[in-house]
Amino acid sequence: SFSTSPGSPCPASQASTSMMIDLVKGKSVEEAHHLADLFISMIKGKELTEEELEELDEAAALEGVSHMPARVKCAVLSWHTLDTALKKE
């Protein structure tokens, strides 16, 4: 169930954020930016290659979110935040 208490982050957002942190930890700014671009593209419905999905590691498991419009914003929130922060580097 994706129901949450008022003020609580949605589980899709929490899972996505956790996966993002694990994936980009220790990566260069360029690598993290590339991964964020891949993830955002995937969630917005772009079909990724097997190699691109492998790059996303466990975050690729959220590929099905692209078919749930109400969850797309939840899944990409932290990735958009990361991408914006990296552009300021």
mmCIF file of C-alpha atoms in Angstrom, residues 15-68:
data_model
loop_
_atom_site.group_PDB
_atom_site.id
_atom_site.type_symbol
_atom_site.label_atom_id
_atom_site.label_comp_id
_atom_site.label_asym_id
_atom_site.label_seq_id
_atom_site.Cartn_x
_atom_site.Cartn_y
_atom_site.Cartn_z
ATOM 1 C CA ALA A 15 12.782 3.753 -1.833
ATOM 2 C CA SER A 16 13.958 5.776 -4.811
ATOM 3 C CA THR A 17 15.999 8.106 -2.600
ATOM 4 C CA SER A 18 17.629 5.215 -0.765
ATOM 5 C CA MET A 19 18.573 3.531 -4.043
ATOM 6 C CA MET A 20 19.906 6.813 -5.421
ATOM 7 C CA ILE A 21 22.147 7.380 -2.400
ATOM 8 C CA ASP A 22 23.559 3.855 -2.609
ATOM 9 C CA LEU A 23 24.142 4.208 -6.351
ATOM 10 C CA VAL A 24 25.881 7.598 -6.446
ATOM 11 C CA LYS A 25 27.908 7.283 -3.248
ATOM 12 C CA GLY A 26 31.587 7.544 -4.176
ATOM 13 C CA LYS A 27 30.888 8.461 -7.813
ATOM 14 C CA SER A 28 32.258 11.534 -9.561
ATOM 15 C CA VAL A 29 29.966 14.479 -10.274
ATOM 16 C CA GLU A 30 29.911 13.469 -13.946
ATOM 17 C CA GLU A 31 28.990 9.853 -13.139
ATOM 18 C CA ALA A 32 26.264 10.895 -10.693
ATOM 19 C CA HIS A 33 24.818 13.348 -13.226
ATOM 20 C CA HIS A 34 24.798 10.601 -15.881
ATOM 21 C CA LEU A 35 23.006 8.189 -13.526
ATOM 22 C CA ALA A 36 20.434 10.831 -12.595
ATOM 23 C CA ASP A 37 19.762 11.506 -16.282
ATOM 24 C CA LEU A 38 19.355 7.774 -16.943
ATOM 25 C CA PHE A 39 16.981 7.273 -14.022
ATOM 26 C CA ILE A 40 14.824 10.289 -14.864
ATOM 27 C CA SER A 41 14.629 9.215 -18.508
ATOM 28 C CA MET A 42 13.620 5.693 -17.478
ATOM 29 C CA ILE A 43 10.879 6.896 -15.130
ATOM 30 C CA LYS A 44 9.570 9.228 -17.821
ATOM 31 C CA GLY A 45 9.081 6.211 -20.078
ATOM 32 C CA LYS A 46 12.245 6.005 -22.176
ATOM 33 C CA GLU A 47 13.212 2.410 -22.867
ATOM 34 C CA LEU A 48 16.772 1.879 -21.664
ATOM 35 C CA THR A 49 19.266 -0.633 -23.002
ATOM 36 C CA GLU A 50 20.339 -3.604 -20.885
ATOM 37 C CA GLU A 51 23.655 -1.839 -20.252
ATOM 38 C CA GLU A 52 21.899 1.320 -19.050
ATOM 39 C CA LEU A 53 19.639 -0.710 -16.754
ATOM 40 C CA GLU A 54 22.721 -2.446 -15.352
ATOM 41 C CA GLU A 55 24.263 0.959 -14.648
ATOM 42 C CA LEU A 56 21.211 1.839 -12.553
ATOM 43 C CA ASP A 57 21.655 -1.365 -10.556
ATOM 44 C CA GLU A 58 18.755 -1.873 -8.106
ATOM 45 C CA ALA A 59 17.194 1.488 -9.062
ATOM 46 C CA ALA A 60 16.248 -0.172 -12.370
ATOM 47 C CA ALA A 61 13.646 -2.108 -10.367
ATOM 48 C CA LEU A 62 11.567 1.094 -10.321
ATOM 49 C CA GLU A 63 11.175 1.009 -14.108
ATOM 50 C CA GLY A 64 7.507 0.022 -13.732
ATOM 51 C CA VAL A 65 6.757 3.327 -11.988
ATOM 52 C CA SER A 66 6.703 4.913 -15.444
ATOM 53 C CA HIS A 67 3.305 3.236 -15.893
ATOM 54 C CA MET A 68 1.921 4.810 -12.692
#
